[in-house]
Coordinates of N, CA and C in Angstrom, one line a residue:
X1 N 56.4 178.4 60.1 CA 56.3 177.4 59.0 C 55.4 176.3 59.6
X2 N 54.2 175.9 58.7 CA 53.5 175.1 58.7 C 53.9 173.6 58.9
X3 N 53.4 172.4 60.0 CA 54.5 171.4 60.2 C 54.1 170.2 59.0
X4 N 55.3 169.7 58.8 CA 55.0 168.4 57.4 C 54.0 167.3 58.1
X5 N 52.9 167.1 57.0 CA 52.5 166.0 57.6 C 52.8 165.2 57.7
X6 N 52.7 163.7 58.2 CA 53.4 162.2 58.0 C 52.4 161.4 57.6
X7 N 52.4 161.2 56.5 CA 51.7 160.1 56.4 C 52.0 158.5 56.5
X8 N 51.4 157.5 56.9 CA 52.5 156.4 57.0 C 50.9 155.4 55.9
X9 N 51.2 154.9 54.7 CA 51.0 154.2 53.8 C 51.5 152.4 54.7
X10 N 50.4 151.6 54.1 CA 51.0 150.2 54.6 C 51.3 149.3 53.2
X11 N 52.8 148.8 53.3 CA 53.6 148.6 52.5 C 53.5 147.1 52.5
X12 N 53.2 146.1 51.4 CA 53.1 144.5 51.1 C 54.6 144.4 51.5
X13 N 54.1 143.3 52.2 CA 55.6 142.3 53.0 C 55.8 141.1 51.6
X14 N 57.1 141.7 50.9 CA 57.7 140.8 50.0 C 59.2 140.6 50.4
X15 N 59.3 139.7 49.7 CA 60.7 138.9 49.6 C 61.6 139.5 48.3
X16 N 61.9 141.1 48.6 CA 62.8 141.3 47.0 C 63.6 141.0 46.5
X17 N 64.8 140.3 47.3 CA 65.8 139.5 47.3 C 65.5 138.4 46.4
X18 N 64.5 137.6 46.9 CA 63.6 136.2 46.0 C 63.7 136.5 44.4
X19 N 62.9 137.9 44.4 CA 62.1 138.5 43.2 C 63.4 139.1 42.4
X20 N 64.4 139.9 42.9 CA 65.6 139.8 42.5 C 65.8 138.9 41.4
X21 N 66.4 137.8 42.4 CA 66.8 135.9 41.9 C 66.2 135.8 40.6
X22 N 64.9 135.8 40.7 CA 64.1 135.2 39.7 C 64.5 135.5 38.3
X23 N 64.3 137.3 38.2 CA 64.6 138.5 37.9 C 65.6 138.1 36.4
X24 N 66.4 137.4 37.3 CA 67.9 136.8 36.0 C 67.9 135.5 35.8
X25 N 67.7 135.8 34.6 CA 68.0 134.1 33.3 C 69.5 133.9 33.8
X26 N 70.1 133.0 33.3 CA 71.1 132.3 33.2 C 72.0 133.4 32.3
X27 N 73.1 133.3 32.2 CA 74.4 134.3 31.9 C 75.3 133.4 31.1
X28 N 75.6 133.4 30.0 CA 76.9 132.9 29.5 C 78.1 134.1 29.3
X29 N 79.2 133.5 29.8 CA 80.3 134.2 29.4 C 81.5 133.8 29.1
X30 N 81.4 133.6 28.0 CA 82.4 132.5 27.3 C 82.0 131.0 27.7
X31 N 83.3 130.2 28.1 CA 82.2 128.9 28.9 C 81.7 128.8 30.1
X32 N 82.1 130.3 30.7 CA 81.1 130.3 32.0 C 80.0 130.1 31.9
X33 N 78.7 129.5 32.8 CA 77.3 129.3 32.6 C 76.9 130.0 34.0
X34 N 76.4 131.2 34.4 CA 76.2 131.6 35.7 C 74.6 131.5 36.0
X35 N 74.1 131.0 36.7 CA 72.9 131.1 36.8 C 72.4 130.9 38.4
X36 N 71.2 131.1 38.8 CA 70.3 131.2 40.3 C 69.9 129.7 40.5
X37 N 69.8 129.8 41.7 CA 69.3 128.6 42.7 C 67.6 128.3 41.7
X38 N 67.0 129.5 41.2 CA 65.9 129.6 41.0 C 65.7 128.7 39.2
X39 N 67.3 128.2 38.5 CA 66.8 128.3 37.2 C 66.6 127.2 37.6
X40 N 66.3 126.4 36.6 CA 65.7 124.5 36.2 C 66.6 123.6 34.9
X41 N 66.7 125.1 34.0 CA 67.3 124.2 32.6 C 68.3 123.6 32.8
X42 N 68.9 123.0 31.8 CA 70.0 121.8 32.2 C 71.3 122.4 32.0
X43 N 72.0 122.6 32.3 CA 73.2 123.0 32.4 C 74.1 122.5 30.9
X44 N 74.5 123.7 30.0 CA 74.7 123.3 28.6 C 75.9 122.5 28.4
X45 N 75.6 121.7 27.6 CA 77.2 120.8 27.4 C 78.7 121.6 27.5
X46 N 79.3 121.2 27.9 CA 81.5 121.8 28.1 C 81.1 123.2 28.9
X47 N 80.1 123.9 29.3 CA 80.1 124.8 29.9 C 80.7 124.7 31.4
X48 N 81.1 125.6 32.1 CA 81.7 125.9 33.3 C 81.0 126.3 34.2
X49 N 80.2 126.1 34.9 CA 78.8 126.2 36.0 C 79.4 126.8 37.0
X50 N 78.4 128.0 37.4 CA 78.8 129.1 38.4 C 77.5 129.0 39.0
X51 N 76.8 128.8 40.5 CA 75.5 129.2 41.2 C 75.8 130.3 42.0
X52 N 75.4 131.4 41.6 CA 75.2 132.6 42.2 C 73.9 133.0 42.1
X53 N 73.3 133.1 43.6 CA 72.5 134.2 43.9 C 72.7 135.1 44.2
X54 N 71.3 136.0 43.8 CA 71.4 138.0 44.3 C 71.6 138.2 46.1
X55 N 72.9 138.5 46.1 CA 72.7 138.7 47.8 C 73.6 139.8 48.3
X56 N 74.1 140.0 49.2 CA 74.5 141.6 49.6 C 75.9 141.4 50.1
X57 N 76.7 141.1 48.5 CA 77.7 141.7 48.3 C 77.8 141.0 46.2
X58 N 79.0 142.5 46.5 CA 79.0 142.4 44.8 C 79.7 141.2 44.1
X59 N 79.2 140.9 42.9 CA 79.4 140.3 42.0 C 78.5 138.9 41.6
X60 N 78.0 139.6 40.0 CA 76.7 138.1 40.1 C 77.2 138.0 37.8
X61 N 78.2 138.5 38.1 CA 78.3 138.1 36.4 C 78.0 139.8 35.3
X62 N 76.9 140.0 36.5 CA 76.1 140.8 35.1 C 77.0 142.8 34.9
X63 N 78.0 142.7 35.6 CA 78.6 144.1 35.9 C 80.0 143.5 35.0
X64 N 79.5 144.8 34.1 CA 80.8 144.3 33.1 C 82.1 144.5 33.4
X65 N 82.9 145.2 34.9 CA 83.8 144.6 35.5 C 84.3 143.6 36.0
X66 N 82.8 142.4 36.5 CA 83.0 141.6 36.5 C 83.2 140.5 35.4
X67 N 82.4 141.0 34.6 CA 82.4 139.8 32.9 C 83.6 140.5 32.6
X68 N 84.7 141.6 32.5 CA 86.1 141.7 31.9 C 86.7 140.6 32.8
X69 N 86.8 140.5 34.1 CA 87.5 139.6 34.7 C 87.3 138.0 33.8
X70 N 86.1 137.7 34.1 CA 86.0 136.5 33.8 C 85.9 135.9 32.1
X71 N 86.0 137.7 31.3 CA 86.7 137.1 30.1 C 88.2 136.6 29.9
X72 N 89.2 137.7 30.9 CA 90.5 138.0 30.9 C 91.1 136.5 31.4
X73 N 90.6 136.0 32.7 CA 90.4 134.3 33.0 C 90.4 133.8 32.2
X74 N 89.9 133.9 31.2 CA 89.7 132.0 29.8 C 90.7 132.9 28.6
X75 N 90.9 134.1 28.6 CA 92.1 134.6 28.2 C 93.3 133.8 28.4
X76 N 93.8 134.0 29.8 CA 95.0 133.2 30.0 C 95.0 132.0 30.4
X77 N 93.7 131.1 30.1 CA 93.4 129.7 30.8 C 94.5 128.7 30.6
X78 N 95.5 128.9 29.8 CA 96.6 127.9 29.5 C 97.8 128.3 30.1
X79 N 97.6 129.4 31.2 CA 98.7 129.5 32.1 C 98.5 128.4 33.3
X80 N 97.6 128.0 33.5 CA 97.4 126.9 34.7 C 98.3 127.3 36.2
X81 N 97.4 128.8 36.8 CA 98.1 129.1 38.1 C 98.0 128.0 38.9
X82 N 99.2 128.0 40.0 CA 98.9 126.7 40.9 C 98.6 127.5 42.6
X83 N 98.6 128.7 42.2 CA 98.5 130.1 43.6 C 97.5 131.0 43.0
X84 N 96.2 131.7 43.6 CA 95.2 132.3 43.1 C 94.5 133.2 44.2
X85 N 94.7 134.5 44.0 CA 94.0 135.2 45.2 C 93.6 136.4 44.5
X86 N 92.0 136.2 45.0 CA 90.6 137.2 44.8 C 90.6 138.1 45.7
X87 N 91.6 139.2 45.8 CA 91.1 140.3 46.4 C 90.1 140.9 46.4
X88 N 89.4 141.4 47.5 CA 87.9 142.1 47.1 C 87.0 140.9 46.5
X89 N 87.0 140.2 47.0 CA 86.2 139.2 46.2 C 84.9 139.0 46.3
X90 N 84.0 139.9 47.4 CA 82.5 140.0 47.0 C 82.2 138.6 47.5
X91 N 81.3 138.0 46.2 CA 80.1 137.2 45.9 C 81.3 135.4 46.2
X92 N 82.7 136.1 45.4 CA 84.0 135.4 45.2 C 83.6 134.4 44.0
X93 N 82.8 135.3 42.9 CA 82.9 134.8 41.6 C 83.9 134.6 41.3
X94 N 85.1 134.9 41.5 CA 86.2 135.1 40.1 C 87.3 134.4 41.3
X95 N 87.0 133.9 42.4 CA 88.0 132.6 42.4 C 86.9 131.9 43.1
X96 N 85.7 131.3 42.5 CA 85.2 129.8 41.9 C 85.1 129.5 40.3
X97 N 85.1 131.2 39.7 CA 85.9 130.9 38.3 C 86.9 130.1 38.3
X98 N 87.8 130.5 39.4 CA 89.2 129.9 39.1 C 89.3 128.3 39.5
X99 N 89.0 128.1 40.2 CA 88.0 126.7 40.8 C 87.6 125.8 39.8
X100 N 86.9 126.6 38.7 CA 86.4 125.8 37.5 C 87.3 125.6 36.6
X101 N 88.6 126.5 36.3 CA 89.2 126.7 35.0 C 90.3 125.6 35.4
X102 N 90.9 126.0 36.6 CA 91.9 125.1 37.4 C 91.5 124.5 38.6
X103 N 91.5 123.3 38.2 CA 91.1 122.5 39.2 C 92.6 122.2 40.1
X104 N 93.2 122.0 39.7 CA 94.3 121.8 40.6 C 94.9 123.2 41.3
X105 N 94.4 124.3 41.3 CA 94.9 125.7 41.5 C 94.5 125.9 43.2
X106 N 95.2 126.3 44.1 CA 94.8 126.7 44.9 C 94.4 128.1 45.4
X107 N 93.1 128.6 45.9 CA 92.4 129.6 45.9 C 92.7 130.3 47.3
X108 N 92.6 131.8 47.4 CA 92.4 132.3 48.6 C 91.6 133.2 48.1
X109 N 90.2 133.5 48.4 CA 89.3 135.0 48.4 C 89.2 135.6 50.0
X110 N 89.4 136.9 49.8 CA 89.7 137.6 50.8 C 88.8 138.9 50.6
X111 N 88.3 140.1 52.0 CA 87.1 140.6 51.5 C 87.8 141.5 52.8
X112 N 87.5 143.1 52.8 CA 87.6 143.7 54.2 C 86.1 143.3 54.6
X113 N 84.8 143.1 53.8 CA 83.6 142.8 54.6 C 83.0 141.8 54.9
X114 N 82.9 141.2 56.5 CA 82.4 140.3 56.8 C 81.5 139.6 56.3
X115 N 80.7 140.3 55.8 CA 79.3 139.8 55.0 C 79.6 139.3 54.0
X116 N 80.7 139.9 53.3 CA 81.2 139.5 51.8 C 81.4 138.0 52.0
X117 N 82.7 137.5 53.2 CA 82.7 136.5 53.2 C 82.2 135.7 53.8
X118 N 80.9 135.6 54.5 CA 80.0 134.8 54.3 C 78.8 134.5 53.7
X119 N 78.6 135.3 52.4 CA 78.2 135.1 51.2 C 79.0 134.1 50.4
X120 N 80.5 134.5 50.8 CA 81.4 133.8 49.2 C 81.2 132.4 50.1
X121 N 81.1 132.3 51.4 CA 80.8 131.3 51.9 C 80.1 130.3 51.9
X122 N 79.4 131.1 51.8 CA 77.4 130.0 51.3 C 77.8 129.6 49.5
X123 N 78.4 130.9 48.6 CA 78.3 129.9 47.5 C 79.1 129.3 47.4
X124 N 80.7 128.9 48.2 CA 81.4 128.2 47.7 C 81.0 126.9 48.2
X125 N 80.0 126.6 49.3 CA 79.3 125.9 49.4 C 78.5 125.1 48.1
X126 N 77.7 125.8 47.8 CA 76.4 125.6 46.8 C 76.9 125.5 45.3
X127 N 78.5 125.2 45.3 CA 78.7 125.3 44.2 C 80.2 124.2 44.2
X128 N 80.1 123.6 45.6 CA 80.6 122.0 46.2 C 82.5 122.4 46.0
X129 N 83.0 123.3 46.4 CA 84.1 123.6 46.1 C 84.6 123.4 47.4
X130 N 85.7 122.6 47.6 CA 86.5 122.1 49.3 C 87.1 123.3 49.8
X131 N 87.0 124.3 50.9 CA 87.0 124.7 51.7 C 88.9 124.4 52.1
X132 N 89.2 123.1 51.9 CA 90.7 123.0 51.7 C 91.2 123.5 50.1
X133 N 90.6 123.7 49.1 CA 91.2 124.0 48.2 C 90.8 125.6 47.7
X134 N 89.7 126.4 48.6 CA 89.3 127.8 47.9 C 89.4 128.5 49.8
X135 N 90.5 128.9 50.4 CA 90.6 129.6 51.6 C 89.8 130.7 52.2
X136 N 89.2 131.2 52.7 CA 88.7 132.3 52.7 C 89.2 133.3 53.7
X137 N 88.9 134.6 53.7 CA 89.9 135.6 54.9 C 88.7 137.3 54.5
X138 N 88.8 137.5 55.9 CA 88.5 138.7 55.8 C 89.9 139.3 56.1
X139 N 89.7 140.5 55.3 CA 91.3 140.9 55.4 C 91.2 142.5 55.0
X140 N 92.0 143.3 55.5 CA 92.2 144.5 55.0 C 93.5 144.8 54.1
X141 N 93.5 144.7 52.8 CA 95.0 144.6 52.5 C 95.7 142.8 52.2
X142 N 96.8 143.2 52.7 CA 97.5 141.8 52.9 C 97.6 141.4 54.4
X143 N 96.3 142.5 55.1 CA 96.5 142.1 56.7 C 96.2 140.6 57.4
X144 N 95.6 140.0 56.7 CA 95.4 138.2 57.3 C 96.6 137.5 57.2
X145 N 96.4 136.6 58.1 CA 97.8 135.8 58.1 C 97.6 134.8 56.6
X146 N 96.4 134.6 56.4 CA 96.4 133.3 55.2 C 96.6 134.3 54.2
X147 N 96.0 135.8 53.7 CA 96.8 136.0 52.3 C 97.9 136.0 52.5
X148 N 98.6 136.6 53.1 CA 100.2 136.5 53.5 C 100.9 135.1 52.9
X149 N 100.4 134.5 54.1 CA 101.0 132.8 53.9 C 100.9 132.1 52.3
X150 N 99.7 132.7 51.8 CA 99.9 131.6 50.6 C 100.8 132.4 49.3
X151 N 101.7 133.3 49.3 CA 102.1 134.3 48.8 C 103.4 133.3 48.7
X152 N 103.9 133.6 47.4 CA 104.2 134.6 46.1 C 103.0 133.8 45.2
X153 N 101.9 134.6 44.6 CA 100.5 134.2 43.7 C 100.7 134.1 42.3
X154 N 100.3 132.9 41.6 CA 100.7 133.3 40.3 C 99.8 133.8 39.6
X155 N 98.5 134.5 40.3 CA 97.2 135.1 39.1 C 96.9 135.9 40.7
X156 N 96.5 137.0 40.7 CA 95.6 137.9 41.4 C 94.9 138.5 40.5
X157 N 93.6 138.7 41.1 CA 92.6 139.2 40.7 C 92.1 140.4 41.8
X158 N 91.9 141.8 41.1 CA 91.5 142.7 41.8 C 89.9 143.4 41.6
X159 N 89.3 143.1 41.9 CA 88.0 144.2 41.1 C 87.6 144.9 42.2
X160 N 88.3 146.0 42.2 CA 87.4 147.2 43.5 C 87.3 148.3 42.6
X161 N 87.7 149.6 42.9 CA 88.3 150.6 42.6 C 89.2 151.4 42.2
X162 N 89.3 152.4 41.4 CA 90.7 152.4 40.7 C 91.4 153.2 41.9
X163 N 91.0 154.0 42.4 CA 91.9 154.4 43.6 C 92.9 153.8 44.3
X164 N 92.1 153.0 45.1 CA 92.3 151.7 46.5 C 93.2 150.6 45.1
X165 N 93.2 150.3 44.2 CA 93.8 149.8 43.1 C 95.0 150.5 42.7
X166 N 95.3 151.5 42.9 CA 96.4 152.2 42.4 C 97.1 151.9 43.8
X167 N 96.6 152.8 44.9 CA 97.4 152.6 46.3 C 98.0 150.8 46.9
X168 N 97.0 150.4 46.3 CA 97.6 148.7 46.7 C 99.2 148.3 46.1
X169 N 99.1 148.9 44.8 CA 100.5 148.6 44.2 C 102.0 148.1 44.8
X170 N 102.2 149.4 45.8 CA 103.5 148.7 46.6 C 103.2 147.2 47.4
X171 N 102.3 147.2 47.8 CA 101.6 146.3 49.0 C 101.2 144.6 47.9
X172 N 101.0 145.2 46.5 CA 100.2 143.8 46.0 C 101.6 143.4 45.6
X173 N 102.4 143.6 44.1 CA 103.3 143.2 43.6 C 104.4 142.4 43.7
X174 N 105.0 142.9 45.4 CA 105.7 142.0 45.8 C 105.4 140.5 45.9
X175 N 103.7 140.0 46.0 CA 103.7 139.0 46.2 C 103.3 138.0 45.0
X176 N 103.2 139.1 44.1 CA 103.5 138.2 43.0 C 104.8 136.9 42.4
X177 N 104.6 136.3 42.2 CA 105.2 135.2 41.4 C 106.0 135.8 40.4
X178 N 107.5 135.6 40.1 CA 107.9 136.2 38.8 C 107.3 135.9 37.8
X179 N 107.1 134.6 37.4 CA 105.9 134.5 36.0 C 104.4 134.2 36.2
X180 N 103.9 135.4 36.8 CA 102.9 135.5 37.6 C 101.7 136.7 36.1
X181 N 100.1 136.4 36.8 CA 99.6 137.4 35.9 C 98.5 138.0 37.1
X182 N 98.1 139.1 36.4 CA 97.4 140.4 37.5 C 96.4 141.1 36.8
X183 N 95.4 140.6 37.2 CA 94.1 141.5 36.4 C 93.7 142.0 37.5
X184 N 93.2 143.6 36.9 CA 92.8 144.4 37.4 C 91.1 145.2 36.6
X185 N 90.5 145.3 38.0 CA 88.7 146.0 37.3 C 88.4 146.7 38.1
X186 N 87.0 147.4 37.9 CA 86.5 148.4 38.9 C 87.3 150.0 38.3
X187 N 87.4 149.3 37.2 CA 88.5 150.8 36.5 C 87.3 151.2 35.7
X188 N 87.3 152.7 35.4 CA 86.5 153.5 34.1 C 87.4 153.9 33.2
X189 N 86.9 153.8 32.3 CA 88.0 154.1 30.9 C 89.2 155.2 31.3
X190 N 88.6 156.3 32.2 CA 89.2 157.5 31.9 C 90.7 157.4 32.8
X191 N 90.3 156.5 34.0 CA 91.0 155.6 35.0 C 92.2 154.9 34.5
X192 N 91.9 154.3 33.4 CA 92.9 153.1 33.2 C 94.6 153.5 33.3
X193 N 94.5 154.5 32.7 CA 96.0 155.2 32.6 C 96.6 155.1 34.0
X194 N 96.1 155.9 34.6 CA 96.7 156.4 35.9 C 96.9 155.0 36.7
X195 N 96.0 154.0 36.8 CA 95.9 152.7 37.2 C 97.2 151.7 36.7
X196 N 97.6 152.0 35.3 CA 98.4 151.7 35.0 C 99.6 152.2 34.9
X197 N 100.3 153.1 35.2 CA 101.2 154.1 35.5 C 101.3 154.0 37.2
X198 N 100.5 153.3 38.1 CA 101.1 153.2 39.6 C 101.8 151.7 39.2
X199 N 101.2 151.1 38.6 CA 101.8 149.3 38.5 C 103.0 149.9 37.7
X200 N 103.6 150.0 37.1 CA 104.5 150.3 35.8 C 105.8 150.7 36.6
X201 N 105.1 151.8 37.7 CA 105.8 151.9 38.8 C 106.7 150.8 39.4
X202 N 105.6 149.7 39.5 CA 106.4 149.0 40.3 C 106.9 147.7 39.4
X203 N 107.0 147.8 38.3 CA 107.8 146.8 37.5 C 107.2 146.0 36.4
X204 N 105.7 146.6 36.5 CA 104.5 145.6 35.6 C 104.4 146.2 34.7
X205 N 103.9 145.7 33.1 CA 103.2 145.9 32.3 C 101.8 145.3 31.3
X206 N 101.6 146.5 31.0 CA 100.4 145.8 30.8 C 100.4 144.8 29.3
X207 N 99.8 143.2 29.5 CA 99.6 142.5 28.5 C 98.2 142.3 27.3
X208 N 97.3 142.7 28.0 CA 96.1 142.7 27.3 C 95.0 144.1 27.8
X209 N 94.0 145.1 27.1 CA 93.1 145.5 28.2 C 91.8 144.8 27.6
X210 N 90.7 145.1 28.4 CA 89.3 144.7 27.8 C 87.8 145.9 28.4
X211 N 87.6 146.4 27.4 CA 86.9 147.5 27.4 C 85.6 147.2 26.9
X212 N 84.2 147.2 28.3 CA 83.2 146.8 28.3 C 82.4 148.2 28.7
X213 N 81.9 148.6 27.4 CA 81.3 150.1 27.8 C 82.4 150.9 28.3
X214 N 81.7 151.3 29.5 CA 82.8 152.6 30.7 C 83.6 152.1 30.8
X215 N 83.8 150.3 30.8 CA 84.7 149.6 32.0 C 85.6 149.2 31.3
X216 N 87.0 148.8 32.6 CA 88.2 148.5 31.4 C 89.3 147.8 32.1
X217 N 89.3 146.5 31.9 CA 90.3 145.7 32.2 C 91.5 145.2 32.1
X218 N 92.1 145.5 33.5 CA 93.6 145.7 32.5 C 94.4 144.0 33.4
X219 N 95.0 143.5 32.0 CA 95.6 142.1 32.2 C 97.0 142.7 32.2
X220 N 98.1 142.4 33.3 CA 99.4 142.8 33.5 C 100.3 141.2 33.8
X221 N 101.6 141.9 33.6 CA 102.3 140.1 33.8 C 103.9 141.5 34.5
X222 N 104.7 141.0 34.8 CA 105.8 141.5 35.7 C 106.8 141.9 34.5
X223 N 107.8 142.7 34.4 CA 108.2 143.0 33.5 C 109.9 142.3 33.6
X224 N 110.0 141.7 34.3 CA 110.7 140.4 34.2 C 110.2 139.2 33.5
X225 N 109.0 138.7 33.2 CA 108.3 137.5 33.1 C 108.9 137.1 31.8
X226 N 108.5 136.1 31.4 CA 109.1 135.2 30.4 C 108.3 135.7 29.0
X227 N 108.7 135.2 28.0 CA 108.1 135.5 26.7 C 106.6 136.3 26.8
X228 N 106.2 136.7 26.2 CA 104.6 137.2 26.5 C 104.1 136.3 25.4
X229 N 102.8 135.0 26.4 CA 102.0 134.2 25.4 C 100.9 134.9 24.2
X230 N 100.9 134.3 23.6 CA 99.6 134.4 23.0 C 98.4 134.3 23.7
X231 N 97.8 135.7 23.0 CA 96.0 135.0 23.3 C 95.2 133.8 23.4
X232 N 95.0 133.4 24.1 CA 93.7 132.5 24.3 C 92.6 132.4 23.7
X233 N 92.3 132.7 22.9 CA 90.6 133.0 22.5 C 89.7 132.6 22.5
X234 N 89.7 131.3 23.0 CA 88.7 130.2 22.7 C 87.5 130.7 23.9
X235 N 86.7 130.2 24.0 CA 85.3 131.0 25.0 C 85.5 132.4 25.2
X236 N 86.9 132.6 25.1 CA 86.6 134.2 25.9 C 85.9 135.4 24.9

């Protein structure tokens, strides 16, 4: 066999990350306003201001796992949690969501990846949120001592996988809050069942879903909990 040649091409030194940024206009989602370091325009009247940049970990608004979450958020915005933890929290859009909705709410985003949280780090920075009121933890699970500590939660938020989402079940639930709420993402339509049948398991049901394309968000509350509220509808 004849050997491959190599050719080696010289490749322009750019900044794609930058060109990324640029890349996305500003995002409304509901009164969320998510936009880049890079926009200018003025930030639209009663909207909810999110600064996320493109950086290397997930969530920037535009994955409609993420936009079910942060519809399902202004969904139950009249629950006013006073306990809030972003599992898998990535970029930890969806507890500086929570940041904006409840100000008086105390936050933990938690990440098994290093990088994740110091990403969520830089924006929870750049987006002036106190460091005493939004905690951060790399964690596997409920392995950190701070998710632990700030437990029983009255809102978790999960967006990973429906797998790793199903098996969390025994391990999440208990630290729920009796009149507690649980959204769940990172589910595909065909997912949702099964996703929902490990929780049900453990005493939950489901109160709302939200189905974005493939994707499908399921809003749960404890099957103890008190009356089931009304929708919210307003921005969401």
């Amino acid at each position: 066999m004849a050997p491959v040649p190599i050719i080696v091409v010289p490749v322009e030194t750019r900044d794609w990350l930058a060109e990324n940024r640029a890349a996305f206009p500003p995002l409304h989602i509901g009164r969320f306003w998510i936009y880049g370091s890079h926009v200018t325009q003025p930030q639209p009247p009663a909207s909810l201001p999110l600064l996320i940049d493109a950086a290397l970990a997930f969530g920037s608004g535009t994955h409609p796992t993420t936009e079910g979450c942060l519809r399902a958020m202004q969904m139950i915005r009249n629950s006013a949690p006073r306990r809030l933890l972003d599992m898998g929290c990535g970029s930890a859009i969806l507890a500086m969501a929570g940041a904006r909705l409840w100000p008086s709410c105390q936050i933990v985003a938690a990440d098994n990846d290093p990088v994740a949280v110091r990403v969520a780090a830089r924006n929870r920075a750049l987006n002036a949120i106190s460091p005493a009121k939004m905690r951060l933890a790399v964690s596997h699970g409920f392995g950190s001592r701070i998710v632990c500590n700030q437990a029983p939660y009255d809102l978790v938020l999960v967006n990973i996988l429906a797998g790793p989402l199903s098996r969390m079940a025994p391990d999440l639930v208990p630290r729920l809050a009796p009149d507690s709420w649980l959204i769940l993402s990172g589910i595909l339509n065909r997912q949702a069942r099964s996703v929902e049948v490990a929780y049900r398991a453990q005493n939950m049901r489901v109160w709302h879903r939200i189905c974005l394309g493939d994707w499908t968000t399921i809003i749960m509350r404890p099957a103890a909990a008190g009356t089931m509220p009304q929708l919210w509808r307003g921005g969401a």
